[in-house]
CSV table of C-alpha atoms in Angstrom, one decimal:
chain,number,residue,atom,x,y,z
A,1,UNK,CA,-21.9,12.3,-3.5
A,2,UNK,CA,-21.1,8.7,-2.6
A,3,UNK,CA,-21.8,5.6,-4.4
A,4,UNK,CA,-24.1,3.0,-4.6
A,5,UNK,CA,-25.5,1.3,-1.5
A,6,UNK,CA,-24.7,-2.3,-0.8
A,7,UNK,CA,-21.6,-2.5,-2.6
A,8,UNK,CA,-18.3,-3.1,-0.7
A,9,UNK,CA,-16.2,-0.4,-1.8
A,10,UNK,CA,-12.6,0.7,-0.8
A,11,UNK,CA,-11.7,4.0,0.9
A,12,UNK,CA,-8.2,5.0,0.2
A,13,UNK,CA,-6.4,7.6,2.5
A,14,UNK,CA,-3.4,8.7,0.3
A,15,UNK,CA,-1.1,11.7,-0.8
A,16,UNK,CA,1.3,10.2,1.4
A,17,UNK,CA,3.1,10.9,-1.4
A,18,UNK,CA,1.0,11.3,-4.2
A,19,UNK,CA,3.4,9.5,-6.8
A,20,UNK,CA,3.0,6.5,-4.4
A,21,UNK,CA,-1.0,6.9,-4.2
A,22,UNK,CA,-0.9,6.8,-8.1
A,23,UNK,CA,0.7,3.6,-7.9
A,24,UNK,CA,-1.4,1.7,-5.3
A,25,UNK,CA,-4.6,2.2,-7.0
A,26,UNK,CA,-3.0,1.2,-10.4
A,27,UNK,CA,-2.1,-1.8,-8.9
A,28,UNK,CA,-5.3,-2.8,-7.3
A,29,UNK,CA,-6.6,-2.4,-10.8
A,30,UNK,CA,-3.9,-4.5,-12.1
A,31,UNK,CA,-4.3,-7.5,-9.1
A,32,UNK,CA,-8.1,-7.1,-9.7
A,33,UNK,CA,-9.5,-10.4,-11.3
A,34,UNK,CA,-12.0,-8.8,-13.1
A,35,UNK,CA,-13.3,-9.8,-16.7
A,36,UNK,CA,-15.0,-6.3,-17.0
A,37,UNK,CA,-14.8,-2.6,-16.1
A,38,UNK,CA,-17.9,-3.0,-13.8
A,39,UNK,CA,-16.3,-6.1,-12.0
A,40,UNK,CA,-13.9,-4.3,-10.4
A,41,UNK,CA,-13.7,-2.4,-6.7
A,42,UNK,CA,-15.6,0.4,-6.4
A,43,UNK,CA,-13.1,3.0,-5.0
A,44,UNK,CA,-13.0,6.4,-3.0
A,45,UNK,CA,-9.6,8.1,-2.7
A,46,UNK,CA,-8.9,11.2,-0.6
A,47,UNK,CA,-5.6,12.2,-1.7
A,48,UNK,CA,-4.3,15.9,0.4
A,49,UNK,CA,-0.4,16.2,-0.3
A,50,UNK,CA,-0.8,18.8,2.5
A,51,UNK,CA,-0.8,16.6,5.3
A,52,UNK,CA,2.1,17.4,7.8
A,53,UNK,CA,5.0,14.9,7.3
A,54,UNK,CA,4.7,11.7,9.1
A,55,UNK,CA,8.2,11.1,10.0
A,56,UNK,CA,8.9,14.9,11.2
A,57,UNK,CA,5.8,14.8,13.3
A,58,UNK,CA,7.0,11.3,14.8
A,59,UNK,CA,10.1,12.6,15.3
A,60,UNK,CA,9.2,15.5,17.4
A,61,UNK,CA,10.0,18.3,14.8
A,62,UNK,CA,7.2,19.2,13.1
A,63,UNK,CA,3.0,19.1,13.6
A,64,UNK,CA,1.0,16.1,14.0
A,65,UNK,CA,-0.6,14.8,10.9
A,66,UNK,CA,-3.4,13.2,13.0
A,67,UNK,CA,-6.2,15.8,12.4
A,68,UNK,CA,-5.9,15.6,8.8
A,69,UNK,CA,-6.1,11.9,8.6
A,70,UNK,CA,-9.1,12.2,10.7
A,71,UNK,CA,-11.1,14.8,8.4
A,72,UNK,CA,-9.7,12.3,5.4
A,73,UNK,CA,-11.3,9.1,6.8
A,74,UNK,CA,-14.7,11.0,7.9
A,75,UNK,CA,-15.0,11.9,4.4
A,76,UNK,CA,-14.1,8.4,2.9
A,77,UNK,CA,-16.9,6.9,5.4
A,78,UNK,CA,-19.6,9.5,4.7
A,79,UNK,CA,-18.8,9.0,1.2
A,80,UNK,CA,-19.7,4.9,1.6
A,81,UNK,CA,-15.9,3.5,2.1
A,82,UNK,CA,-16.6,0.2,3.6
A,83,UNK,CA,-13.2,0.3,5.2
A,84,UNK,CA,-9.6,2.2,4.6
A,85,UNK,CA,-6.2,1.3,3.1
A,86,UNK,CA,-3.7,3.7,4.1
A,87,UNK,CA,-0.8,3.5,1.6
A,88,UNK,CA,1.9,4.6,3.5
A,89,UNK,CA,3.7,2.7,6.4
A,90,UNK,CA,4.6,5.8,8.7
A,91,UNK,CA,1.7,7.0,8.8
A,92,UNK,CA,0.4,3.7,10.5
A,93,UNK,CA,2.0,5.1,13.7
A,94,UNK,CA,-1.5,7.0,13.6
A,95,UNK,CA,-4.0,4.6,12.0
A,96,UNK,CA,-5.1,3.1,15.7
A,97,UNK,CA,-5.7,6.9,16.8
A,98,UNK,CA,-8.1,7.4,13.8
A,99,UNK,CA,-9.9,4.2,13.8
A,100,UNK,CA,-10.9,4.8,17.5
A,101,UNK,CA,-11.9,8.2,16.1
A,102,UNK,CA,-14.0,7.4,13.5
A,103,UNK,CA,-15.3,3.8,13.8
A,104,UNK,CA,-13.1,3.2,10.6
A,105,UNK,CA,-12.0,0.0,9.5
A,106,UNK,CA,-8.7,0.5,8.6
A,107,UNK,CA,-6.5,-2.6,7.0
A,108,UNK,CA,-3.4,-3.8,8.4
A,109,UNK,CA,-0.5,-2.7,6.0
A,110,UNK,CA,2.1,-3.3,8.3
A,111,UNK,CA,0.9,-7.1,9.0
A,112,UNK,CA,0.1,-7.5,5.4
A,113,UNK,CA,3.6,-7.1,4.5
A,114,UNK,CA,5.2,-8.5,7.3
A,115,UNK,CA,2.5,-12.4,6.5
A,116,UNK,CA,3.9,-11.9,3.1
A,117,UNK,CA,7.6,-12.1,3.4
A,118,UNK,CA,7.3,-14.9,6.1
A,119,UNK,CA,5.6,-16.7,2.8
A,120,UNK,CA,8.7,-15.9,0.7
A,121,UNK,CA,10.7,-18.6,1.1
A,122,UNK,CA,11.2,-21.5,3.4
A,123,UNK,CA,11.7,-21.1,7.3
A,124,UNK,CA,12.1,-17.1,6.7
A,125,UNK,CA,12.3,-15.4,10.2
A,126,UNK,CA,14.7,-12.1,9.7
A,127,UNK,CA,13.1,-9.7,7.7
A,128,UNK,CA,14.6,-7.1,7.0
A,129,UNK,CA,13.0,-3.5,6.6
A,130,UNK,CA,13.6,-0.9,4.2
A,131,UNK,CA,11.9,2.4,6.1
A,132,UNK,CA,11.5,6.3,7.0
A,133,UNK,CA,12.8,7.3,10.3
A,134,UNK,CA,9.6,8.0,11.7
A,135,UNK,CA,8.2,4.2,10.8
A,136,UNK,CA,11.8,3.3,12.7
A,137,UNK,CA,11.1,5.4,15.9
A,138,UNK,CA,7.5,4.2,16.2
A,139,UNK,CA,8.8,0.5,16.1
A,140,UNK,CA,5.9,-0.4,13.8
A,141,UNK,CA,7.8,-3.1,12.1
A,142,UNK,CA,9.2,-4.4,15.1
A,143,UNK,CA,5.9,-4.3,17.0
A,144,UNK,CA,4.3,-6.7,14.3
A,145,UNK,CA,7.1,-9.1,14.1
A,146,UNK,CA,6.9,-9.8,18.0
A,147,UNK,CA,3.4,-10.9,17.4
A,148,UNK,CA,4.2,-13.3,14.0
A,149,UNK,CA,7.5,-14.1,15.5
A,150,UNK,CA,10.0,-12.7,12.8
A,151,UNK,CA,13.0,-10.5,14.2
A,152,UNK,CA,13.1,-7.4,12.1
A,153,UNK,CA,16.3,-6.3,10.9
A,154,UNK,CA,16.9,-2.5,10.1
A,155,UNK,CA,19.8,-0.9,8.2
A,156,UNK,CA,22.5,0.7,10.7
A,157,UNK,CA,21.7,4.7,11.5
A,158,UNK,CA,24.5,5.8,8.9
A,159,UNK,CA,23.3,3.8,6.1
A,160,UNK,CA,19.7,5.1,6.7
A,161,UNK,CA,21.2,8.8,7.1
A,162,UNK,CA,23.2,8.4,3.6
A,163,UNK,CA,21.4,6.0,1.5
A,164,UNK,CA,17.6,5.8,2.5
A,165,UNK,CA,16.6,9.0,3.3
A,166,UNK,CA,17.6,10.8,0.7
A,167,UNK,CA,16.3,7.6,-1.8
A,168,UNK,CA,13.1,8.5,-0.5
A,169,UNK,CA,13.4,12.0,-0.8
A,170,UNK,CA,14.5,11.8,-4.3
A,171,UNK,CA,11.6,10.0,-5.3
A,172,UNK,CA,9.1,12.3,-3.7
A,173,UNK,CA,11.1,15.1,-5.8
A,174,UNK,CA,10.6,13.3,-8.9
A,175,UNK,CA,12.7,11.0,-9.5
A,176,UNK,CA,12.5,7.1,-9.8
A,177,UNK,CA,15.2,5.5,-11.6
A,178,UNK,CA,19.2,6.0,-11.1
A,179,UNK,CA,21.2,7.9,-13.7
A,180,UNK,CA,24.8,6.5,-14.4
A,181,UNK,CA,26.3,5.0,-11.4
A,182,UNK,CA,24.8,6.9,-8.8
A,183,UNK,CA,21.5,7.7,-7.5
A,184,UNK,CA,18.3,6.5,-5.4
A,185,UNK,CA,18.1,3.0,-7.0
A,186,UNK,CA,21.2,2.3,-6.0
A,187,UNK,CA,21.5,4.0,-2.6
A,188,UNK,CA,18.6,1.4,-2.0
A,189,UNK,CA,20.9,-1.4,-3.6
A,190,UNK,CA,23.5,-0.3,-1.0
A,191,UNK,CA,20.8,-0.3,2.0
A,192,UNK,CA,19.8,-4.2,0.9
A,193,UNK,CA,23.2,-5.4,1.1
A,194,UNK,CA,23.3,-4.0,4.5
A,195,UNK,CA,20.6,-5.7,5.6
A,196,UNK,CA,22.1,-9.3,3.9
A,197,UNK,CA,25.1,-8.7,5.8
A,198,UNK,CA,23.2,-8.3,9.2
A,199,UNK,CA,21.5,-11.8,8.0
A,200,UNK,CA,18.1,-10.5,6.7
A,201,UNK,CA,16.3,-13.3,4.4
A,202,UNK,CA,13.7,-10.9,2.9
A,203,UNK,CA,13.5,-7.3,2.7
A,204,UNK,CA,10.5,-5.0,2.8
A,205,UNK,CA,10.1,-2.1,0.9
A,206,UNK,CA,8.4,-0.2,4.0
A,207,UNK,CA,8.1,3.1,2.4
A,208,UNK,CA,5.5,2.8,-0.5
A,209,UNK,CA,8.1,5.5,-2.4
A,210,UNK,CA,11.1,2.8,-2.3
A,211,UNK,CA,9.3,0.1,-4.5
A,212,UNK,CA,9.3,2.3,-7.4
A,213,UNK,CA,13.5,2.1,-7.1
A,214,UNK,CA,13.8,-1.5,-5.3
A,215,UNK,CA,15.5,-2.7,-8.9
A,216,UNK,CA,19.2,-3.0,-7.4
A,217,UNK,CA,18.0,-4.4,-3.6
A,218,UNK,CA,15.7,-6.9,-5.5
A,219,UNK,CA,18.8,-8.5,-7.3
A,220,UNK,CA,20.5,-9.0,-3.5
A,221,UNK,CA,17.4,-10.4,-1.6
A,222,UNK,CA,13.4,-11.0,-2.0
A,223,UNK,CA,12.2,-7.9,-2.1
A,224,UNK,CA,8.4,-7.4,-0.5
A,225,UNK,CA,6.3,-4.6,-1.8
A,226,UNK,CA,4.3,-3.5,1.1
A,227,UNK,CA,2.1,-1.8,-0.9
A,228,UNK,CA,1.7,-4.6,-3.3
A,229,UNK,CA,0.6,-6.4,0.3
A,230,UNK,CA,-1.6,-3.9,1.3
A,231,UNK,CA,-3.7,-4.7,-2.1
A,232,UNK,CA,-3.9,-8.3,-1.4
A,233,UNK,CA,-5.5,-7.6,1.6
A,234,UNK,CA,-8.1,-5.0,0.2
A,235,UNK,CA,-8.6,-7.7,-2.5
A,236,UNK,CA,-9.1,-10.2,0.0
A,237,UNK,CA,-11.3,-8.8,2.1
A,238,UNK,CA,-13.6,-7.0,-0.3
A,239,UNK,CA,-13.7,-8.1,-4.1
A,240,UNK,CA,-15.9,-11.3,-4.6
A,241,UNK,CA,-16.4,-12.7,-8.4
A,242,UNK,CA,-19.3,-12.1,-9.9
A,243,UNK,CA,-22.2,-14.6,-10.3
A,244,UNK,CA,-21.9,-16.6,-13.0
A,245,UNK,CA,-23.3,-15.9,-16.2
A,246,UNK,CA,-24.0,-12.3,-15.5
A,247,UNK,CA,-22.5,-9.2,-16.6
A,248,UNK,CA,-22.4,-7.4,-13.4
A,249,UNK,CA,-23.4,-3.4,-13.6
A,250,UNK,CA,-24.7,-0.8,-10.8
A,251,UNK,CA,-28.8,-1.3,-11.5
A,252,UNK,CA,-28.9,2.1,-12.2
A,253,UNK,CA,-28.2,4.9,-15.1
A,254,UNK,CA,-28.8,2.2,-17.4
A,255,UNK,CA,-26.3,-0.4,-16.6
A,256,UNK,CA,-27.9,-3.3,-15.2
A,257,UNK,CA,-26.7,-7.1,-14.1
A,258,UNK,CA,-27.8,-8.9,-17.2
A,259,UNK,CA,-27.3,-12.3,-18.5
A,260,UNK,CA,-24.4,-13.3,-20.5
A,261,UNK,CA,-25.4,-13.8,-24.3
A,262,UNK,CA,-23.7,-14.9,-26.9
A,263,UNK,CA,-23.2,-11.3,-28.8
A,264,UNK,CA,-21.8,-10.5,-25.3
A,265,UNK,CA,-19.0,-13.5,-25.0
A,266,UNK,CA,-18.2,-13.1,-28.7
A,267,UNK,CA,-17.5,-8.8,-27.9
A,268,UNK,CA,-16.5,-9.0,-24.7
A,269,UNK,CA,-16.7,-6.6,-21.7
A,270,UNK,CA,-16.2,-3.2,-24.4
A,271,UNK,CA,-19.7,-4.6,-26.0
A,272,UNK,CA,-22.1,-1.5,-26.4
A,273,UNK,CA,-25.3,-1.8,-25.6
C-alpha cells in the first residue's frame, strides 16, 4: 500500500480525538485551492482512538502515549507521507521525541497558531490560550511565545478545573453545541472572558476539540483555530497549483495529466472521460 511516487503527500497522525481528526481533514479539503478532485493533497491518515491520553500521561497518571505515536508515524512514512501534521496540541509535548525517532518531518502546530494570532490584529503580544492541562504542564505554548516574543496568557487553575476541562470532555463524549443556558459552549464563553480580563488580545483554541464550541469566546475576543493553523501550514508547505492548462491526474489507472479542452472547461472537473 502507499501512493504514488513523487507526489508530496500529507501524513496525518490523529484519533486524538477522532471527532477532531474528522474535522482537520475536512478543512484541509475546504482551504485546498483546487479546481478538481485530482488537484488536491494526496493524504494518509492513521487515526488509533486507543492511544493513551496525552494530558494524563503528561500529568504523571497514566501511560505514555509515545510508543503509539511512534508505530503511527513509521506507518505514515512507510506508506509515502512526505511529512506529518499532528492535530492535537498536547500531544506536541511528544512530537520532538518521535521525529528524532523516526526521521519524521513533523509541522509545527504549536508555532503555526501562535504566527497566526500575532497576525490578528495590530501590535498583538498577549495571547491568550485556551488548553488541556497536560499542554499547560508541558509549557508548550509558553515555550513558543518566548521565541516569537508574545506572553501567553492562560485561564486561572479554577476556571480551567470548572469550565475547560469538562468543555473538552463533553465534546469528546459527543457533544458540540450548548443546550439552553448551560453547557460546553458557554463554559468556553466563560474561559474567554477570563482571559480578556487578564488582558489577552487573541485567544487560541489550543485543544483541536474547543473550536467546534468557540461560538460564545469568539463574540469576546479573536478567536484562533489552531487546527485551522495547522492546515495553512500543510498547505503551505506541500500543495503547489497545477500547471497551467492541464488537468492534473496520477499517470496511472487511466487518469492521466492531459490538456485542457474545450469540452473539459465547458463540464468542468466532474467531466467523464
Amino acid at each position: 500500500m502507499g501512493v504514488r511516487r513523487g507526489r508530496p503527500t500529507l501524513g496525518i497522525l490523529g484519533g486524538m480525538g477522532p471527532l477532531a481528526t474528522a474535522a482537520f481533514y475536512r478543512t484541509l479539503v475546504e482551504r485546498t485551492p483546487a479546481h478538481a478532485d485530482q488537484a488536491h493533497l494526496p493524504v494518509l491518515i492513521w487515526a488509533d482512538p486507543a492511544v493513551p491520553d496525552r494530558t494524563t500521561a503528561l500529568l504523571g497518571e497514566g501511560p505514555s502515549p509515545l510508543p503509539a505515536l511512534v508505530e503511527g508515524a513509521r506507518w505514515l512514512q512507510q506508506a509515502g507521507a512526505t511529512c506529518i501534521a499532528v492535530p492535537c496540541n498536547t500531544a506536541h509535548a511528544y512530537v520532538e521525541q518521535v521525529a528524532r525517532a523516526t526521521g519524521a518531518e513533523v509541522l509545527d502546530m504549536i508555532g503555526a497558531a501562535l504566527r497566526r494570532a500575532a497576525r490578528s490584529g495590530p501590535d498583538v503580544r498577549r495571547v491568550g490560550v485556551l488548553a488541556t492541562r497536560g499542554t499547560r504542564t508541558a509549557r508548550l505554548y509558553e515555550q513558543a511565545g518566548e521565541r516569537l516574543g508574545l506572553n501567553i496568557v492562560q485561564v486561572p487553575d479554577d476556571v480551567q478545573r470548572a469550565y475547560v476541562d469538562p468543555a473538552i470532555r463533553a465534546v469528546k463524549a459527543g457533544a458540540t453545541t450548548a443546550h439552553g443556558d448551560d453547557g460546553p459552549e458557554r463554559w468556553i464563553g466563560t474561559a474567554a472572558e477570563a482571559l480578556r480580563e487578564r488582558g489577552a488580545q487573541v485567544a487560541v483554541a489550543a485543544c483541536t476539540e474547543i473550536p467546534l464550541i468557540a461560538g460564545a469566546a469568539a463574540r469576546l475576543l479573536p478567536v484562533v483555530d489552531s487546527a485551522d493553523a495547522l492546515v495553512e501550514r500543510a498547505l503551505e508547505r506541500l500543495w503547489r497549483p497545477p500547471a497551467e492548462g492541464f488537468v492534473p491526474g496520477y499517470g496511472g489507472d487511466g487518469v492521466i495529466s492531459f490538456a485542457a479542452t474545450d469540452a473539459y472547461r465547458r463540464a468542468g472537473p466532474n467531466l467523464r472521460r
